[in-house]
Short mmCIF file of C-alpha atoms in Angstrom, two decimals:
data_model
loop_
_atom_site.label_atom_id
_atom_site.label_comp_id
_atom_site.label_asym_id
_atom_site.label_seq_id
_atom_site.Cartn_x
_atom_site.Cartn_y
_atom_site.Cartn_z
CA UNK A 1 1.76 -18.37 -45.79
CA UNK A 2 3.79 -17.43 -48.88
CA UNK A 3 7.01 -19.13 -47.79
CA UNK A 4 10.29 -18.90 -49.63
CA UNK A 5 13.61 -20.35 -48.50
CA UNK A 6 17.01 -18.81 -49.18
CA UNK A 7 20.54 -19.40 -47.84
CA UNK A 8 21.47 -17.01 -45.08
CA UNK A 9 24.64 -15.78 -46.74
CA UNK A 10 26.84 -16.14 -49.80
CA UNK A 11 30.20 -14.75 -50.86
CA UNK A 12 31.53 -13.76 -54.20
CA UNK A 13 34.61 -12.23 -55.72
CA UNK A 14 34.28 -9.01 -57.59
CA UNK A 15 33.77 -9.32 -61.34
CA UNK A 16 32.55 -12.94 -61.04
CA UNK A 17 28.99 -14.16 -61.62
CA UNK A 18 26.78 -14.81 -58.61
CA UNK A 19 23.88 -17.23 -58.49
CA UNK A 20 21.43 -16.65 -55.61
CA UNK A 21 18.98 -19.52 -55.15
CA UNK A 22 15.40 -19.41 -53.79
CA UNK A 23 13.04 -22.28 -53.09
CA UNK A 24 9.28 -21.74 -53.33
CA UNK A 25 7.98 -25.29 -53.45
CA UNK A 26 4.39 -24.37 -52.54
CA UNK A 27 4.02 -21.72 -55.22
CA UNK A 28 0.63 -21.52 -56.93
CA UNK A 29 0.08 -21.09 -60.65
CA UNK A 30 -0.72 -17.43 -60.50
CA UNK A 31 2.10 -16.38 -58.13
CA UNK A 32 4.85 -14.20 -59.51
CA UNK A 33 8.39 -14.43 -58.18
CA UNK A 34 9.91 -11.10 -57.23
CA UNK A 35 13.43 -10.29 -56.09
CA UNK A 36 14.42 -7.29 -54.07
CA UNK A 37 17.67 -6.19 -52.53
CA UNK A 38 18.38 -4.03 -49.55
CA UNK A 39 21.55 -1.93 -49.30
CA UNK A 40 22.68 -0.79 -45.83
CA UNK A 41 20.53 1.92 -44.31
CA UNK A 42 18.08 1.89 -47.24
CA UNK A 43 14.71 0.40 -47.98
CA UNK A 44 14.44 -2.68 -50.23
CA UNK A 45 14.60 -1.97 -53.94
CA UNK A 46 13.06 -3.96 -56.71
CA UNK A 47 15.44 -6.06 -58.86
CA UNK A 48 13.43 -8.29 -61.16
CA UNK A 49 10.34 -10.49 -61.36
CA UNK A 50 8.94 -13.34 -63.47
CA UNK A 51 6.17 -15.85 -63.77
CA UNK A 52 7.40 -18.78 -65.90
CA UNK A 53 9.96 -17.67 -68.38
CA UNK A 54 13.49 -16.54 -67.68
CA UNK A 55 13.83 -12.77 -67.46
CA UNK A 56 16.61 -10.30 -68.04
CA UNK A 57 16.97 -6.61 -67.20
CA UNK A 58 19.84 -4.18 -66.72
CA UNK A 59 20.36 -5.30 -63.15
CA UNK A 60 20.14 -9.06 -63.28
CA UNK A 61 18.72 -12.21 -64.83
CA UNK A 62 16.09 -14.50 -63.31
CA UNK A 63 16.08 -18.17 -64.09
CA UNK A 64 12.87 -20.00 -63.11
CA UNK A 65 12.76 -23.76 -62.86
CA UNK A 66 10.38 -25.56 -65.20
CA UNK A 67 8.26 -26.71 -62.27
CA UNK A 68 8.46 -23.21 -60.74
CA UNK A 69 9.40 -24.56 -57.34
CA UNK A 70 12.70 -22.70 -57.39
CA UNK A 71 14.41 -19.76 -59.01
CA UNK A 72 17.84 -18.27 -59.26
CA UNK A 73 18.83 -14.63 -59.39
CA UNK A 74 21.98 -14.17 -61.50
CA UNK A 75 24.27 -11.19 -61.15
CA UNK A 76 26.55 -11.51 -64.17
CA UNK A 77 29.49 -9.57 -62.80
CA UNK A 78 29.30 -8.79 -59.08
CA UNK A 79 30.66 -5.44 -57.91
CA UNK A 80 31.20 -4.12 -54.43
CA UNK A 81 28.03 -2.12 -54.81
CA UNK A 82 26.05 -5.35 -55.16
CA UNK A 83 26.81 -6.26 -51.52
CA UNK A 84 23.35 -6.33 -49.97
CA UNK A 85 20.62 -8.57 -48.61
CA UNK A 86 18.63 -10.18 -51.42
CA UNK A 87 15.02 -11.22 -50.89
CA UNK A 88 12.90 -13.56 -52.99
CA UNK A 89 9.13 -13.31 -52.44
CA UNK A 90 5.96 -14.60 -54.05
CA UNK A 91 3.10 -12.32 -55.08
CA UNK A 92 -0.39 -13.50 -55.79
CA UNK A 93 -3.93 -13.75 -54.45
CA UNK A 94 -2.90 -15.65 -51.33
CA UNK A 95 0.45 -13.99 -50.89
CA UNK A 96 0.77 -11.17 -48.48
CA UNK A 97 4.15 -10.02 -49.76
CA UNK A 98 5.94 -11.56 -46.85
CA UNK A 99 9.70 -11.13 -46.81
CA UNK A 100 11.92 -13.77 -45.20
CA UNK A 101 15.41 -13.18 -43.88
CA UNK A 102 16.98 -13.11 -47.33
CA UNK A 103 20.53 -13.89 -48.44
CA UNK A 104 23.32 -11.58 -47.34
CA UNK A 105 25.77 -11.27 -50.28
CA UNK A 106 29.32 -10.34 -49.55
CA UNK A 107 31.51 -9.25 -52.44
CA UNK A 108 35.25 -9.19 -51.98
CA UNK A 109 38.07 -7.78 -54.13
CA UNK B 1 8.74 10.69 -59.68
CA UNK B 2 9.66 11.52 -56.06
CA UNK B 3 9.28 7.96 -54.81
CA UNK B 4 7.63 6.95 -51.58
CA UNK B 5 8.20 9.62 -48.98
CA UNK B 6 8.33 8.83 -45.26
CA UNK B 7 8.64 11.23 -42.37
CA UNK B 8 10.29 11.62 -40.05
CA UNK B 9 13.54 9.82 -40.95
CA UNK B 10 14.41 9.46 -37.30
CA UNK B 11 12.27 9.56 -34.20
CA UNK B 12 13.43 9.30 -30.61
CA UNK B 13 10.77 9.26 -27.97
CA UNK B 14 10.23 8.17 -24.37
CA UNK B 15 8.24 5.13 -23.39
CA UNK B 16 4.55 5.91 -23.09
CA UNK B 17 4.51 8.68 -25.63
CA UNK B 18 2.44 8.59 -28.83
CA UNK B 19 4.33 8.21 -32.08
CA UNK B 20 3.00 8.90 -35.57
CA UNK B 21 4.81 7.84 -38.70
CA UNK B 22 3.78 9.28 -42.06
CA UNK B 23 3.89 7.97 -45.59
CA UNK B 24 3.12 9.49 -48.99
CA UNK B 25 2.89 6.77 -51.65
CA UNK B 26 3.74 7.23 -55.30
CA UNK B 27 0.98 8.92 -57.22
CA UNK B 28 -1.15 6.42 -59.06
CA UNK B 29 -0.30 3.54 -56.78
CA UNK B 30 -3.34 2.01 -55.16
CA UNK B 31 -1.77 -0.39 -52.68
CA UNK B 32 0.15 0.66 -49.60
CA UNK B 33 2.07 -1.51 -47.18
CA UNK B 34 3.61 -0.90 -43.73
CA UNK B 35 6.57 -3.03 -42.72
CA UNK B 36 8.72 -3.18 -39.58
CA UNK B 37 12.35 -4.33 -39.64
CA UNK B 38 14.46 -5.48 -36.69
CA UNK B 39 17.58 -7.58 -36.46
CA UNK B 40 15.76 -10.30 -34.62
CA UNK B 41 12.60 -10.59 -36.72
CA UNK B 42 13.70 -9.28 -40.12
CA UNK B 43 11.16 -7.46 -42.34
CA UNK B 44 7.60 -8.01 -41.08
CA UNK B 45 4.42 -6.98 -42.86
CA UNK B 46 2.23 -5.09 -40.46
CA UNK B 47 -0.76 -4.03 -42.55
CA UNK B 48 -1.67 -3.22 -46.16
CA UNK B 49 -4.31 -1.19 -47.91
CA UNK B 50 -5.98 -1.46 -51.31
CA UNK B 51 -7.71 1.67 -52.57
CA UNK B 52 -7.40 3.19 -49.08
CA UNK B 53 -9.19 0.27 -47.43
CA UNK B 54 -7.26 -1.92 -44.88
CA UNK B 55 -7.18 -5.44 -46.27
CA UNK B 56 -5.10 -7.39 -43.79
CA UNK B 57 -3.89 -6.10 -40.40
CA UNK B 58 -3.00 -9.49 -38.95
CA UNK B 59 0.64 -8.40 -38.68
CA UNK B 60 -0.13 -5.49 -36.38
CA UNK B 61 1.46 -6.64 -33.12
CA UNK B 62 -0.94 -5.15 -30.59
CA UNK B 63 -3.84 -2.79 -30.14
CA UNK B 64 -1.29 -0.09 -29.41
CA UNK B 65 -0.63 -0.01 -33.19
CA UNK B 66 -3.08 1.55 -35.59
CA UNK B 67 -2.91 2.62 -39.24
CA UNK B 68 -5.07 4.82 -41.37
CA UNK B 69 -5.21 5.88 -45.00
CA UNK B 70 -7.63 8.79 -45.24
CA UNK B 71 -6.91 9.32 -48.95
CA UNK B 72 -4.84 7.92 -51.78
CA UNK B 73 -1.85 10.15 -51.03
CA UNK B 74 -1.35 9.76 -47.32
CA UNK B 75 -1.12 7.11 -44.61
CA UNK B 76 -0.16 7.09 -40.97
CA UNK B 77 1.00 4.44 -38.53
CA UNK B 78 0.46 5.32 -34.90
CA UNK B 79 1.81 3.72 -31.79
CA UNK B 80 0.14 4.69 -28.56
CA UNK B 81 1.57 4.21 -26.00
CA UNK B 82 5.04 3.40 -27.32
CA UNK B 83 7.37 0.86 -25.66
CA UNK B 84 11.11 0.21 -25.99
CA UNK B 85 10.42 -3.05 -27.90
CA UNK B 86 8.77 -0.99 -30.66
CA UNK B 87 12.22 0.34 -31.58
CA UNK B 88 12.77 -0.61 -35.21
CA UNK B 89 12.91 0.78 -38.73
CA UNK B 90 9.45 1.19 -40.19
CA UNK B 91 9.08 1.10 -43.93
CA UNK B 92 6.20 2.15 -46.12
CA UNK B 93 5.85 0.72 -49.64
CA UNK B 94 3.38 1.23 -52.49
CA UNK B 95 2.60 -0.38 -55.76
CA UNK B 96 0.16 -0.24 -58.66
CA UNK B 97 -2.61 -2.81 -58.86
CA UNK B 98 -1.50 -6.22 -60.06
CA UNK B 99 0.53 -9.13 -58.74
CA UNK B 100 3.34 -8.42 -61.13
CA UNK B 101 3.69 -4.84 -60.03
CA UNK B 102 6.83 -4.21 -58.01
CA UNK B 103 6.82 -2.68 -54.55
CA UNK B 104 8.45 0.72 -54.14
CA UNK B 105 9.84 1.33 -50.66
CA UNK B 106 10.50 4.55 -48.83
CA UNK B 107 13.72 5.12 -46.94
CA UNK B 108 12.14 4.22 -43.66
CA UNK B 109 11.69 5.82 -40.25
CA UNK B 110 14.11 4.71 -37.55
CA UNK B 111 12.19 4.73 -34.31
CA UNK B 112 13.95 4.60 -30.96
CA UNK B 113 11.87 4.35 -27.80
CA UNK B 114 13.81 4.94 -24.58
#
C-alpha cells in the first residue's frame, strides 16, 4: 500500500511560516509526492507536487529530502484561510492514490 | 473549465432504498476516482477507472455498491440496498493520464441513510 505518515494536527500563528512534514519511507523511484488540502465542507484541492527537486508555486513550496523518504510542505505566511486538513500522497504505478488522515492545521490570530 | 460536477449535493433516503450518485469529470481527463469520507475512516478510495474501464474496485465495501462509467463524461456510483452505515460524503475526482497529474475533486455528495 502507498503509505504516508503525517502528524494528526499542527498549530500556527497567522503570518508565520508553517512546515508540514510527511514521511514516505517506502517510496519507489517513480512515485511522485502530491499534496492536497481540504477546507471545511469542500472536496480536497491540489496544492503542489514533486519528484526529486524542491518545487515552488503560488500556494506553497515543497521540500523533498535527498533520499526522498520524507517531504515538507511549506506555507510561507499562514493565513486564517489556510486552516484545513493537509494530505500528502504518493502517485505511481503501484500507488492507488490512497489518502491517509492528513494533518489538521489550525491558524490563530 | 467547470470542474468535476457531482449530483446531487445532498441525498437523504431511507434504509433499503436504492441510491445513485452521479459524476461528470473534467473534459479530457481519462481517469476517474470515487472516494468515500467519514469521520471514522477518513477518505477511502472505493474504485477508479482508466479510459472508462474499472481498474481497481478493491475498496468497494460490499456487493451492494456498484460503479459504472458508460462513457468518458459520466460515471455513477450505486448503492442498493442502502444502509445507515453508508452515510458519508462521496467524492468523485478526475485527472489526466500520468502520475504527475493532479486530482481534481468535485464538491461531493452528502448521503444520509435513515
